[in-house]
């Protein structure tokens, strides 16, 4: 009987602990996608923008969020932009949160024309990764020709509206990243052997390597370590002779900022970076297959050269030994 009462007491105590513990609610995928609409659009353009984005995403139930100058000031100015509350916004986005699949971006033509002049789809994806976005489909468009900054600010605002406030430091690092990658692509766009996909694949690959080597941000990598990672990725993407020393340093600097902002500490960062790199390569399979073949040929040539050099050195050594005996 005493033994029974003892077990009964333990059971009652355990039940009390369970009922006293706070109830943790896990957030599911957003109930509906969010369309962020530029405030400077006309009524017809707003309607056309919403239709363009929803048709691209295959949805018809997106909630709407207006992006204005104040939104630009809040999300973009801390990284060095100089927007004001009266600044115009035309580029727009639709954010569709998913359970998996990584970060996907599609720049959607408006009435048949791509009006996003500066930021590329892969630059949007790399920036979103740095800012802390994971598993989301982003659709970007504009009714007028514009760089596309407003759409990116809208993405950040859409996450905040759904209770996912992204880290401000990471957003700042993401904006600096967009500016850096855009400037490098603009400087090299007419050079043979260069593409924005190679650059963004190198940066995504570097992020994945950094997360791996730092144990998901638990250890701080030195600037030299990050430089070695950048050199490795530039070589893999056949950019060593195209990216100059100044541009190489800019890439290193942006990745140092990514680390300082805490992006690497995100649990899913490494996996998301890997998915991003894989997706970039799959989207331009012919290009990357050609690069891999070229690199393999070069590595094989270097290997054969080393073997031949070893053979020549061996026989030169024997010849010198024989000569020494004759003397």
PDB file of C-alpha atoms in Angstrom:
ATOM      1  CA  UNK A   1       0.000   0.000   0.000  1.00  0.00           C
ATOM      2  CA  UNK A   2       2.825   2.382   0.905  1.00  0.00           C
ATOM      3  CA  UNK A   3       4.511   1.598  -2.410  1.00  0.00           C
ATOM      4  CA  UNK A   4       1.270   2.321  -4.263  1.00  0.00           C
ATOM      5  CA  UNK A   5       0.821   5.669  -2.475  1.00  0.00           C
ATOM      6  CA  UNK A   6       4.420   6.588  -3.307  1.00  0.00           C
ATOM      7  CA  UNK A   7       3.876   5.983  -7.034  1.00  0.00           C
ATOM      8  CA  UNK A   8       0.530   7.813  -6.908  1.00  0.00           C
ATOM      9  CA  UNK A   9       2.237  10.829  -5.359  1.00  0.00           C
ATOM     10  CA  UNK A  10       4.907  10.869  -8.080  1.00  0.00           C
ATOM     11  CA  UNK A  11       2.255  10.643 -10.795  1.00  0.00           C
ATOM     12  CA  UNK A  12       0.288  13.563  -9.299  1.00  0.00           C
ATOM     13  CA  UNK A  13       3.470  15.655  -9.046  1.00  0.00           C
ATOM     14  CA  UNK A  14       4.336  14.903 -12.671  1.00  0.00           C
ATOM     15  CA  UNK A  15       0.843  15.872 -13.798  1.00  0.00           C
ATOM     16  CA  UNK A  16       1.138  19.157 -11.934  1.00  0.00           C
ATOM     17  CA  UNK A  17       4.406  19.950 -13.694  1.00  0.00           C
ATOM     18  CA  UNK A  18       2.891  19.196 -17.100  1.00  0.00           C
ATOM     19  CA  UNK A  19      -0.132  21.438 -16.507  1.00  0.00           C
ATOM     20  CA  UNK A  20       2.074  24.257 -15.177  1.00  0.00           C
ATOM     21  CA  UNK A  21       4.444  24.203 -18.167  1.00  0.00           C
ATOM     22  CA  UNK A  22       3.824  26.915 -20.807  1.00  0.00           C
ATOM     23  CA  UNK A  23       2.166  25.782 -24.022  1.00  0.00           C
ATOM     24  CA  UNK A  24       4.500  26.303 -26.978  1.00  0.00           C
ATOM     25  CA  UNK A  25       2.784  27.065 -30.256  1.00  0.00           C
ATOM     26  CA  UNK A  26       4.756  26.391 -33.432  1.00  0.00           C
ATOM     27  CA  UNK A  27       4.182  28.742 -36.327  1.00  0.00           C
ATOM     28  CA  UNK A  28       3.097  26.963 -39.488  1.00  0.00           C
ATOM     29  CA  UNK A  29       3.557  28.144 -43.034  1.00  0.00           C
ATOM     30  CA  UNK A  30       1.842  31.502 -43.576  1.00  0.00           C
ATOM     31  CA  UNK A  31      -1.878  31.145 -44.118  1.00  0.00           C
ATOM     32  CA  UNK A  32      -1.617  33.164 -47.340  1.00  0.00           C
ATOM     33  CA  UNK A  33       1.092  34.798 -49.458  1.00  0.00           C
ATOM     34  CA  UNK A  34       1.786  38.514 -49.146  1.00  0.00           C
ATOM     35  CA  UNK A  35       1.917  40.914 -52.100  1.00  0.00           C
ATOM     36  CA  UNK A  36       3.968  44.030 -51.367  1.00  0.00           C
ATOM     37  CA  UNK A  37       2.780  46.805 -53.676  1.00  0.00           C
ATOM     38  CA  UNK A  38       4.773  49.979 -54.415  1.00  0.00           C
ATOM     39  CA  UNK A  39       2.969  53.095 -53.236  1.00  0.00           C
ATOM     40  CA  UNK A  40       3.916  55.173 -56.296  1.00  0.00           C
ATOM     41  CA  UNK A  41       2.019  52.996 -58.757  1.00  0.00           C
ATOM     42  CA  UNK A  42      -1.188  54.274 -60.310  1.00  0.00           C
ATOM     43  CA  UNK A  43      -4.442  52.488 -59.498  1.00  0.00           C
ATOM     44  CA  UNK A  44      -4.267  50.599 -62.807  1.00  0.00           C
ATOM     45  CA  UNK A  45      -0.615  49.705 -62.231  1.00  0.00           C
ATOM     46  CA  UNK A  46      -1.379  48.430 -58.727  1.00  0.00           C
ATOM     47  CA  UNK A  47      -4.128  46.221 -60.090  1.00  0.00           C
ATOM     48  CA  UNK A  48      -1.894  45.020 -62.934  1.00  0.00           C
ATOM     49  CA  UNK A  49       0.998  44.387 -60.537  1.00  0.00           C
ATOM     50  CA  UNK A  50      -1.145  42.289 -58.212  1.00  0.00           C
ATOM     51  CA  UNK A  51      -2.472  40.252 -61.158  1.00  0.00           C
ATOM     52  CA  UNK A  52       1.027  39.792 -62.591  1.00  0.00           C
ATOM     53  CA  UNK A  53       2.434  38.537 -59.282  1.00  0.00           C
ATOM     54  CA  UNK A  54      -0.500  36.282 -58.417  1.00  0.00           C
ATOM     55  CA  UNK A  55      -0.572  34.716 -61.875  1.00  0.00           C
ATOM     56  CA  UNK A  56       3.152  33.984 -61.665  1.00  0.00           C
ATOM     57  CA  UNK A  57       2.729  32.363 -58.251  1.00  0.00           C
ATOM     58  CA  UNK A  58      -0.449  30.518 -59.233  1.00  0.00           C
ATOM     59  CA  UNK A  59      -2.455  32.025 -56.363  1.00  0.00           C
ATOM     60  CA  UNK A  60      -5.419  34.364 -56.029  1.00  0.00           C
ATOM     61  CA  UNK A  61      -5.584  34.987 -52.302  1.00  0.00           C
ATOM     62  CA  UNK A  62      -2.543  37.151 -51.526  1.00  0.00           C
ATOM     63  CA  UNK A  63      -2.916  39.723 -48.779  1.00  0.00           C
ATOM     64  CA  UNK A  64      -1.654  43.188 -49.724  1.00  0.00           C
ATOM     65  CA  UNK A  65       0.978  45.327 -48.053  1.00  0.00           C
ATOM     66  CA  UNK A  66       1.844  48.826 -49.263  1.00  0.00           C
ATOM     67  CA  UNK A  67       5.549  49.661 -49.460  1.00  0.00           C
ATOM     68  CA  UNK A  68       6.371  53.372 -49.298  1.00  0.00           C
ATOM     69  CA  UNK A  69       9.277  55.696 -48.596  1.00  0.00           C
ATOM     70  CA  UNK A  70       9.065  55.030 -44.869  1.00  0.00           C
ATOM     71  CA  UNK A  71       9.560  51.317 -45.575  1.00  0.00           C
ATOM     72  CA  UNK A  72      12.709  52.076 -47.575  1.00  0.00           C
ATOM     73  CA  UNK A  73      14.043  54.309 -44.800  1.00  0.00           C
ATOM     74  CA  UNK A  74      13.394  51.620 -42.174  1.00  0.00           C
ATOM     75  CA  UNK A  75      14.984  48.685 -43.970  1.00  0.00           C
ATOM     76  CA  UNK A  76      17.488  50.126 -46.442  1.00  0.00           C
ATOM     77  CA  UNK A  77      18.911  53.345 -44.994  1.00  0.00           C
ATOM     78  CA  UNK A  78      20.813  51.707 -42.094  1.00  0.00           C
ATOM     79  CA  UNK A  79      23.081  50.046 -44.678  1.00  0.00           C
ATOM     80  CA  UNK A  80      23.953  53.371 -46.310  1.00  0.00           C
ATOM     81  CA  UNK A  81      21.040  54.201 -48.633  1.00  0.00           C
ATOM     82  CA  UNK A  82      19.671  57.733 -48.556  1.00  0.00           C
ATOM     83  CA  UNK A  83      15.945  57.289 -49.088  1.00  0.00           C
ATOM     84  CA  UNK A  84      13.439  59.678 -47.517  1.00  0.00           C
ATOM     85  CA  UNK A  85       9.842  59.132 -46.478  1.00  0.00           C
ATOM     86  CA  UNK A  86       8.779  60.874 -49.682  1.00  0.00           C
ATOM     87  CA  UNK A  87      10.840  58.528 -51.898  1.00  0.00           C
ATOM     88  CA  UNK A  88       8.851  56.736 -54.559  1.00  0.00           C
ATOM     89  CA  UNK A  89       8.397  52.965 -54.691  1.00  0.00           C
ATOM     90  CA  UNK A  90       7.410  51.051 -57.843  1.00  0.00           C
ATOM     91  CA  UNK A  91       8.999  47.584 -57.662  1.00  0.00           C
ATOM     92  CA  UNK A  92       6.795  45.028 -55.930  1.00  0.00           C
ATOM     93  CA  UNK A  93       6.997  41.467 -54.677  1.00  0.00           C
ATOM     94  CA  UNK A  94       4.907  38.470 -53.733  1.00  0.00           C
ATOM     95  CA  UNK A  95       6.255  36.388 -50.858  1.00  0.00           C
ATOM     96  CA  UNK A  96       5.077  32.802 -50.580  1.00  0.00           C
ATOM     97  CA  UNK A  97       6.443  30.975 -47.518  1.00  0.00           C
ATOM     98  CA  UNK A  98       7.057  27.241 -47.952  1.00  0.00           C
ATOM     99  CA  UNK A  99       8.003  24.317 -45.709  1.00  0.00           C
ATOM    100  CA  UNK A 100      11.132  23.432 -47.693  1.00  0.00           C
ATOM    101  CA  UNK A 101      12.770  23.906 -51.067  1.00  0.00           C
ATOM    102  CA  UNK A 102      15.113  26.776 -50.230  1.00  0.00           C
ATOM    103  CA  UNK A 103      14.896  30.341 -51.513  1.00  0.00           C
ATOM    104  CA  UNK A 104      13.564  30.764 -55.046  1.00  0.00           C
ATOM    105  CA  UNK A 105      13.221  34.023 -56.945  1.00  0.00           C
ATOM    106  CA  UNK A 106      11.519  34.773 -60.233  1.00  0.00           C
ATOM    107  CA  UNK A 107      11.639  38.211 -61.801  1.00  0.00           C
ATOM    108  CA  UNK A 108       8.311  38.456 -63.618  1.00  0.00           C
ATOM    109  CA  UNK A 109       7.906  40.620 -66.746  1.00  0.00           C
ATOM    110  CA  UNK A 110       5.212  43.294 -66.501  1.00  0.00           C
ATOM    111  CA  UNK A 111       3.179  43.317 -69.727  1.00  0.00           C
ATOM    112  CA  UNK A 112       6.004  41.358 -71.346  1.00  0.00           C
ATOM    113  CA  UNK A 113       8.869  43.597 -70.172  1.00  0.00           C
ATOM    114  CA  UNK A 114      11.392  42.990 -67.399  1.00  0.00           C
ATOM    115  CA  UNK A 115      11.622  46.388 -65.712  1.00  0.00           C
ATOM    116  CA  UNK A 116      14.017  45.425 -62.893  1.00  0.00           C
ATOM    117  CA  UNK A 117      17.201  47.090 -64.128  1.00  0.00           C
ATOM    118  CA  UNK A 118      19.856  46.308 -61.500  1.00  0.00           C
ATOM    119  CA  UNK A 119      19.225  43.500 -59.008  1.00  0.00           C
ATOM    120  CA  UNK A 120      19.284  40.019 -60.534  1.00  0.00           C
ATOM    121  CA  UNK A 121      17.258  37.040 -59.335  1.00  0.00           C
ATOM    122  CA  UNK A 122      20.352  35.379 -57.855  1.00  0.00           C
ATOM    123  CA  UNK A 123      21.355  38.600 -56.078  1.00  0.00           C
ATOM    124  CA  UNK A 124      17.883  38.716 -54.505  1.00  0.00           C
ATOM    125  CA  UNK A 125      18.338  35.120 -53.382  1.00  0.00           C
ATOM    126  CA  UNK A 126      21.764  35.648 -51.828  1.00  0.00           C
ATOM    127  CA  UNK A 127      20.529  38.783 -50.041  1.00  0.00           C
ATOM    128  CA  UNK A 128      17.462  36.988 -48.702  1.00  0.00           C
ATOM    129  CA  UNK A 129      19.700  34.179 -47.387  1.00  0.00           C
ATOM    130  CA  UNK A 130      21.944  36.651 -45.560  1.00  0.00           C
ATOM    131  CA  UNK A 131      18.924  38.482 -44.129  1.00  0.00           C
ATOM    132  CA  UNK A 132      17.638  35.273 -42.549  1.00  0.00           C
ATOM    133  CA  UNK A 133      14.969  34.218 -45.048  1.00  0.00           C
ATOM    134  CA  UNK A 134      14.544  30.480 -45.533  1.00  0.00           C
ATOM    135  CA  UNK A 135      12.228  28.354 -47.661  1.00  0.00           C
ATOM    136  CA  UNK A 136      10.330  31.018 -49.580  1.00  0.00           C
ATOM    137  CA  UNK A 137       9.260  31.705 -53.160  1.00  0.00           C
ATOM    138  CA  UNK A 138       9.755  35.361 -54.103  1.00  0.00           C
ATOM    139  CA  UNK A 139       8.182  36.874 -57.210  1.00  0.00           C
ATOM    140  CA  UNK A 140       9.440  40.327 -58.259  1.00  0.00           C
ATOM    141  CA  UNK A 141       8.031  42.766 -60.818  1.00  0.00           C
ATOM    142  CA  UNK A 142       7.684  46.455 -61.641  1.00  0.00           C
ATOM    143  CA  UNK A 143       5.399  48.414 -63.909  1.00  0.00           C
ATOM    144  CA  UNK A 144       8.196  50.948 -64.596  1.00  0.00           C
ATOM    145  CA  UNK A 145      11.955  50.603 -65.052  1.00  0.00           C
ATOM    146  CA  UNK A 146      13.595  50.697 -61.617  1.00  0.00           C
ATOM    147  CA  UNK A 147      16.518  49.081 -59.768  1.00  0.00           C
ATOM    148  CA  UNK A 148      14.308  46.815 -57.611  1.00  0.00           C
ATOM    149  CA  UNK A 149      15.225  47.975 -54.085  1.00  0.00           C
ATOM    150  CA  UNK A 150      11.589  48.562 -53.154  1.00  0.00           C
ATOM    151  CA  UNK A 151      10.740  44.909 -53.791  1.00  0.00           C
ATOM    152  CA  UNK A 152      13.511  43.760 -51.448  1.00  0.00           C
ATOM    153  CA  UNK A 153      12.342  46.117 -48.698  1.00  0.00           C
ATOM    154  CA  UNK A 154       8.867  44.692 -49.258  1.00  0.00           C
ATOM    155  CA  UNK A 155      10.148  41.153 -48.675  1.00  0.00           C
ATOM    156  CA  UNK A 156      11.535  42.193 -45.276  1.00  0.00           C
ATOM    157  CA  UNK A 157       8.264  43.955 -44.424  1.00  0.00           C
ATOM    158  CA  UNK A 158       6.215  40.902 -45.429  1.00  0.00           C
ATOM    159  CA  UNK A 159       8.123  38.729 -42.971  1.00  0.00           C
ATOM    160  CA  UNK A 160       7.603  41.305 -40.221  1.00  0.00           C
ATOM    161  CA  UNK A 161       3.860  41.409 -40.956  1.00  0.00           C
ATOM    162  CA  UNK A 162       3.758  37.650 -40.380  1.00  0.00           C
ATOM    163  CA  UNK A 163       5.534  37.892 -37.031  1.00  0.00           C
ATOM    164  CA  UNK A 164       9.004  37.007 -38.358  1.00  0.00           C
ATOM    165  CA  UNK A 165      11.085  40.121 -37.711  1.00  0.00           C
ATOM    166  CA  UNK A 166      14.397  39.586 -39.442  1.00  0.00           C
ATOM    167  CA  UNK A 167      17.597  40.634 -37.665  1.00  0.00           C
ATOM    168  CA  UNK A 168      18.473  44.258 -38.502  1.00  0.00           C
ATOM    169  CA  UNK A 169      22.207  43.552 -38.699  1.00  0.00           C
ATOM    170  CA  UNK A 170      21.588  40.744 -41.151  1.00  0.00           C
ATOM    171  CA  UNK A 171      19.345  42.972 -43.269  1.00  0.00           C
ATOM    172  CA  UNK A 172      22.117  45.603 -43.344  1.00  0.00           C
ATOM    173  CA  UNK A 173      24.651  42.959 -44.403  1.00  0.00           C
ATOM    174  CA  UNK A 174      22.223  41.756 -47.084  1.00  0.00           C
ATOM    175  CA  UNK A 175      21.850  45.282 -48.496  1.00  0.00           C
ATOM    176  CA  UNK A 176      25.602  45.807 -48.596  1.00  0.00           C
ATOM    177  CA  UNK A 177      25.867  42.455 -50.352  1.00  0.00           C
ATOM    178  CA  UNK A 178      23.363  43.454 -53.035  1.00  0.00           C
ATOM    179  CA  UNK A 179      25.234  46.698 -53.661  1.00  0.00           C
ATOM    180  CA  UNK A 180      28.578  44.897 -53.898  1.00  0.00           C
ATOM    181  CA  UNK A 181      27.457  42.080 -56.184  1.00  0.00           C
ATOM    182  CA  UNK A 182      25.501  44.476 -58.410  1.00  0.00           C
ATOM    183  CA  UNK A 183      28.554  46.723 -58.825  1.00  0.00           C
ATOM    184  CA  UNK A 184      30.831  43.775 -59.649  1.00  0.00           C
ATOM    185  CA  UNK A 185      28.385  42.437 -62.236  1.00  0.00           C
ATOM    186  CA  UNK A 186      28.004  45.880 -63.814  1.00  0.00           C
ATOM    187  CA  UNK A 187      31.797  46.197 -64.063  1.00  0.00           C
ATOM    188  CA  UNK A 188      32.297  42.754 -65.646  1.00  0.00           C
ATOM    189  CA  UNK A 189      29.082  42.148 -67.609  1.00  0.00           C
ATOM    190  CA  UNK A 190      30.731  42.606 -71.005  1.00  0.00           C
ATOM    191  CA  UNK A 191      33.768  40.421 -70.297  1.00  0.00           C
ATOM    192  CA  UNK A 192      34.083  37.008 -71.942  1.00  0.00           C
ATOM    193  CA  UNK A 193      33.801  34.170 -69.451  1.00  0.00           C
ATOM    194  CA  UNK A 194      31.825  36.149 -66.874  1.00  0.00           C
ATOM    195  CA  UNK A 195      28.226  35.769 -65.740  1.00  0.00           C
ATOM    196  CA  UNK A 196      26.280  36.921 -62.707  1.00  0.00           C
ATOM    197  CA  UNK A 197      25.411  33.286 -62.017  1.00  0.00           C
ATOM    198  CA  UNK A 198      29.084  32.383 -61.599  1.00  0.00           C
ATOM    199  CA  UNK A 199      29.547  35.228 -59.112  1.00  0.00           C
ATOM    200  CA  UNK A 200      26.462  34.388 -57.067  1.00  0.00           C
ATOM    201  CA  UNK A 201      27.272  30.689 -57.121  1.00  0.00           C
ATOM    202  CA  UNK A 202      30.738  31.531 -55.760  1.00  0.00           C
ATOM    203  CA  UNK A 203      29.233  33.644 -52.970  1.00  0.00           C
ATOM    204  CA  UNK A 204      26.627  31.017 -52.075  1.00  0.00           C
ATOM    205  CA  UNK A 205      29.320  28.334 -52.067  1.00  0.00           C
ATOM    206  CA  UNK A 206      31.506  30.520 -49.847  1.00  0.00           C
ATOM    207  CA  UNK A 207      28.648  30.939 -47.386  1.00  0.00           C
ATOM    208  CA  UNK A 208      28.167  27.188 -47.241  1.00  0.00           C
ATOM    209  CA  UNK A 209      31.901  26.651 -46.660  1.00  0.00           C
ATOM    210  CA  UNK A 210      32.006  29.344 -43.981  1.00  0.00           C
ATOM    211  CA  UNK A 211      29.087  27.796 -42.119  1.00  0.00           C
ATOM    212  CA  UNK A 212      30.781  24.405 -42.270  1.00  0.00           C
ATOM    213  CA  UNK A 213      34.224  25.585 -41.153  1.00  0.00           C
ATOM    214  CA  UNK A 214      32.819  27.788 -38.367  1.00  0.00           C
ATOM    215  CA  UNK A 215      30.576  25.011 -37.043  1.00  0.00           C
ATOM    216  CA  UNK A 216      27.462  27.005 -37.926  1.00  0.00           C
ATOM    217  CA  UNK A 217      28.841  30.253 -36.540  1.00  0.00           C
ATOM    218  CA  UNK A 218      30.136  28.819 -33.261  1.00  0.00           C
ATOM    219  CA  UNK A 219      33.715  29.696 -34.214  1.00  0.00           C
ATOM    220  CA  UNK A 220      34.821  32.982 -35.780  1.00  0.00           C
ATOM    221  CA  UNK A 221      36.737  32.680 -39.035  1.00  0.00           C
ATOM    222  CA  UNK A 222      39.639  35.055 -39.630  1.00  0.00           C
ATOM    223  CA  UNK A 223      39.742  37.333 -42.646  1.00  0.00           C
ATOM    224  CA  UNK A 224      42.548  35.168 -44.073  1.00  0.00           C
ATOM    225  CA  UNK A 225      40.389  32.050 -43.720  1.00  0.00           C
ATOM    226  CA  UNK A 226      37.506  33.788 -45.478  1.00  0.00           C
ATOM    227  CA  UNK A 227      39.947  34.979 -48.160  1.00  0.00           C
ATOM    228  CA  UNK A 228      41.070  31.403 -48.780  1.00  0.00           C
ATOM    229  CA  UNK A 229      37.435  30.320 -49.108  1.00  0.00           C
ATOM    230  CA  UNK A 230      36.764  33.126 -51.585  1.00  0.00           C
ATOM    231  CA  UNK A 231      39.840  32.163 -53.642  1.00  0.00           C
ATOM    232  CA  UNK A 232      38.666  28.542 -53.715  1.00  0.00           C
ATOM    233  CA  UNK A 233      35.197  29.530 -54.904  1.00  0.00           C
ATOM    234  CA  UNK A 234      36.483  31.978 -57.512  1.00  0.00           C
ATOM    235  CA  UNK A 235      38.678  29.189 -58.901  1.00  0.00           C
ATOM    236  CA  UNK A 236      35.794  26.700 -58.970  1.00  0.00           C
ATOM    237  CA  UNK A 237      33.700  29.225 -60.892  1.00  0.00           C
ATOM    238  CA  UNK A 238      36.522  30.141 -63.307  1.00  0.00           C
ATOM    239  CA  UNK A 239      36.577  33.766 -62.132  1.00  0.00           C
ATOM    240  CA  UNK A 240      40.177  34.007 -60.895  1.00  0.00           C
ATOM    241  CA  UNK A 241      41.403  35.901 -63.956  1.00  0.00           C
ATOM    242  CA  UNK A 242      38.273  38.062 -64.233  1.00  0.00           C
ATOM    243  CA  UNK A 243      37.676  39.303 -60.685  1.00  0.00           C
ATOM    244  CA  UNK A 244      40.393  41.851 -59.918  1.00  0.00           C
ATOM    245  CA  UNK A 245      42.073  42.288 -56.526  1.00  0.00           C
ATOM    246  CA  UNK A 246      39.806  45.152 -55.497  1.00  0.00           C
ATOM    247  CA  UNK A 247      36.656  43.173 -56.347  1.00  0.00           C
ATOM    248  CA  UNK A 248      38.060  40.117 -54.545  1.00  0.00           C
ATOM    249  CA  UNK A 249      38.547  42.256 -51.420  1.00  0.00           C
ATOM    250  CA  UNK A 250      34.986  43.588 -51.719  1.00  0.00           C
ATOM    251  CA  UNK A 251      33.675  39.994 -51.741  1.00  0.00           C
ATOM    252  CA  UNK A 252      35.794  39.144 -48.701  1.00  0.00           C
ATOM    253  CA  UNK A 253      34.520  42.254 -46.911  1.00  0.00           C
ATOM    254  CA  UNK A 254      30.870  41.424 -47.588  1.00  0.00           C
ATOM    255  CA  UNK A 255      31.362  37.880 -46.251  1.00  0.00           C
ATOM    256  CA  UNK A 256      33.115  39.245 -43.145  1.00  0.00           C
ATOM    257  CA  UNK A 257      30.000  41.395 -42.640  1.00  0.00           C
ATOM    258  CA  UNK A 258      27.768  38.349 -43.114  1.00  0.00           C
ATOM    259  CA  UNK A 259      29.659  36.607 -40.321  1.00  0.00           C
ATOM    260  CA  UNK A 260      29.613  39.677 -38.021  1.00  0.00           C
ATOM    261  CA  UNK A 261      25.860  40.060 -38.535  1.00  0.00           C
ATOM    262  CA  UNK A 262      25.295  36.550 -37.168  1.00  0.00           C
ATOM    263  CA  UNK A 263      23.879  35.019 -40.331  1.00  0.00           C
ATOM    264  CA  UNK A 264      26.014  31.885 -39.968  1.00  0.00           C
ATOM    265  CA  UNK A 265      24.409  31.156 -36.599  1.00  0.00           C
ATOM    266  CA  UNK A 266      21.037  30.496 -38.178  1.00  0.00           C
ATOM    267  CA  UNK A 267      20.387  26.769 -37.797  1.00  0.00           C
ATOM    268  CA  UNK A 268      19.335  26.344 -41.416  1.00  0.00           C
ATOM    269  CA  UNK A 269      21.889  28.701 -43.019  1.00  0.00           C
ATOM    270  CA  UNK A 270      24.298  26.031 -44.267  1.00  0.00           C
ATOM    271  CA  UNK A 271      21.524  23.912 -45.786  1.00  0.00           C
ATOM    272  CA  UNK A 272      19.859  26.939 -47.402  1.00  0.00           C
ATOM    273  CA  UNK A 273      23.198  28.084 -48.850  1.00  0.00           C
ATOM    274  CA  UNK A 274      23.760  24.600 -50.293  1.00  0.00           C
ATOM    275  CA  UNK A 275      20.293  24.559 -51.856  1.00  0.00           C
ATOM    276  CA  UNK A 276      20.922  28.001 -53.321  1.00  0.00           C
ATOM    277  CA  UNK A 277      24.223  26.958 -54.913  1.00  0.00           C
ATOM    278  CA  UNK A 278      22.695  23.751 -56.296  1.00  0.00           C
ATOM    279  CA  UNK A 279      19.750  25.668 -57.720  1.00  0.00           C
ATOM    280  CA  UNK A 280      21.958  28.269 -59.410  1.00  0.00           C
ATOM    281  CA  UNK A 281      23.993  25.491 -61.019  1.00  0.00           C
ATOM    282  CA  UNK A 282      20.885  23.609 -62.157  1.00  0.00           C
ATOM    283  CA  UNK A 283      19.416  26.774 -63.678  1.00  0.00           C
ATOM    284  CA  UNK A 284      22.459  27.114 -65.936  1.00  0.00           C
ATOM    285  CA  UNK A 285      23.548  23.486 -66.226  1.00  0.00           C
ATOM    286  CA  UNK A 286      25.267  23.908 -69.582  1.00  0.00           C
ATOM    287  CA  UNK A 287      27.418  26.750 -68.238  1.00  0.00           C
ATOM    288  CA  UNK A 288      28.524  24.924 -65.091  1.00  0.00           C
ATOM    289  CA  UNK A 289      29.060  21.605 -66.881  1.00  0.00           C
ATOM    290  CA  UNK A 290      31.404  23.447 -69.226  1.00  0.00           C
ATOM    291  CA  UNK A 291      33.204  25.079 -66.285  1.00  0.00           C
ATOM    292  CA  UNK A 292      33.616  21.760 -64.479  1.00  0.00           C
ATOM    293  CA  UNK A 293      34.975  20.119 -67.622  1.00  0.00           C
ATOM    294  CA  UNK A 294      37.448  22.966 -68.098  1.00  0.00           C
ATOM    295  CA  UNK A 295      38.596  22.803 -64.474  1.00  0.00           C
ATOM    296  CA  UNK A 296      38.973  19.029 -64.586  1.00  0.00           C
ATOM    297  CA  UNK A 297      41.054  19.293 -67.750  1.00  0.00           C
ATOM    298  CA  UNK A 298      43.275  21.916 -66.122  1.00  0.00           C
ATOM    299  CA  UNK A 299      43.677  19.847 -62.966  1.00  0.00           C
ATOM    300  CA  UNK A 300      44.501  16.731 -65.000  1.00  0.00           C
ATOM    301  CA  UNK A 301      47.039  18.712 -66.997  1.00  0.00           C
ATOM    302  CA  UNK A 302      48.632  20.019 -63.813  1.00  0.00           C
ATOM    303  CA  UNK A 303      48.732  16.497 -62.370  1.00  0.00           C
ATOM    304  CA  UNK A 304      50.384  15.081 -65.497  1.00  0.00           C
ATOM    305  CA  UNK A 305      52.845  17.965 -65.497  1.00  0.00           C
ATOM    306  CA  UNK A 306      53.808  17.188 -61.898  1.00  0.00           C
ATOM    307  CA  UNK A 307      54.338  13.508 -62.774  1.00  0.00           C
ATOM    308  CA  UNK A 308      56.468  14.420 -65.772  1.00  0.00           C
ATOM    309  CA  UNK A 309      58.478  16.922 -63.719  1.00  0.00           C
ATOM    310  CA  UNK A 310      59.074  14.168 -61.159  1.00  0.00           C
ATOM    311  CA  UNK A 311      60.308  11.753 -63.833  1.00  0.00           C
ATOM    312  CA  UNK A 312      62.633  14.376 -65.344  1.00  0.00           C
ATOM    313  CA  UNK A 313      63.966  15.248 -61.904  1.00  0.00           C
ATOM    314  CA  UNK A 314      64.566  11.564 -61.126  1.00  0.00           C
ATOM    315  CA  UNK A 315      66.597  10.931 -64.279  1.00  0.00           C
ATOM    316  CA  UNK A 316      68.469  14.218 -63.906  1.00  0.00           C
ATOM    317  CA  UNK A 317      69.451  13.047 -60.451  1.00  0.00           C
ATOM    318  CA  UNK A 318      70.742   9.724 -61.817  1.00  0.00           C
ATOM    319  CA  UNK A 319      72.700  11.525 -64.550  1.00  0.00           C
ATOM    320  CA  UNK A 320      74.314  13.832 -62.029  1.00  0.00           C
ATOM    321  CA  UNK A 321      75.206  10.841 -59.823  1.00  0.00           C
ATOM    322  CA  UNK A 322      76.837   9.028 -62.740  1.00  0.00           C
ATOM    323  CA  UNK A 323      78.785  12.136 -63.673  1.00  0.00           C
ATOM    324  CA  UNK A 324      80.044  12.428 -60.122  1.00  0.00           C
ATOM    325  CA  UNK A 325      81.319   8.835 -60.281  1.00  0.00           C
ATOM    326  CA  UNK A 326      83.194   9.467 -63.543  1.00  0.00           C
ATOM    327  CA  UNK A 327      84.898  12.475 -62.074  1.00  0.00           C
TER     328      UNK A 327
END
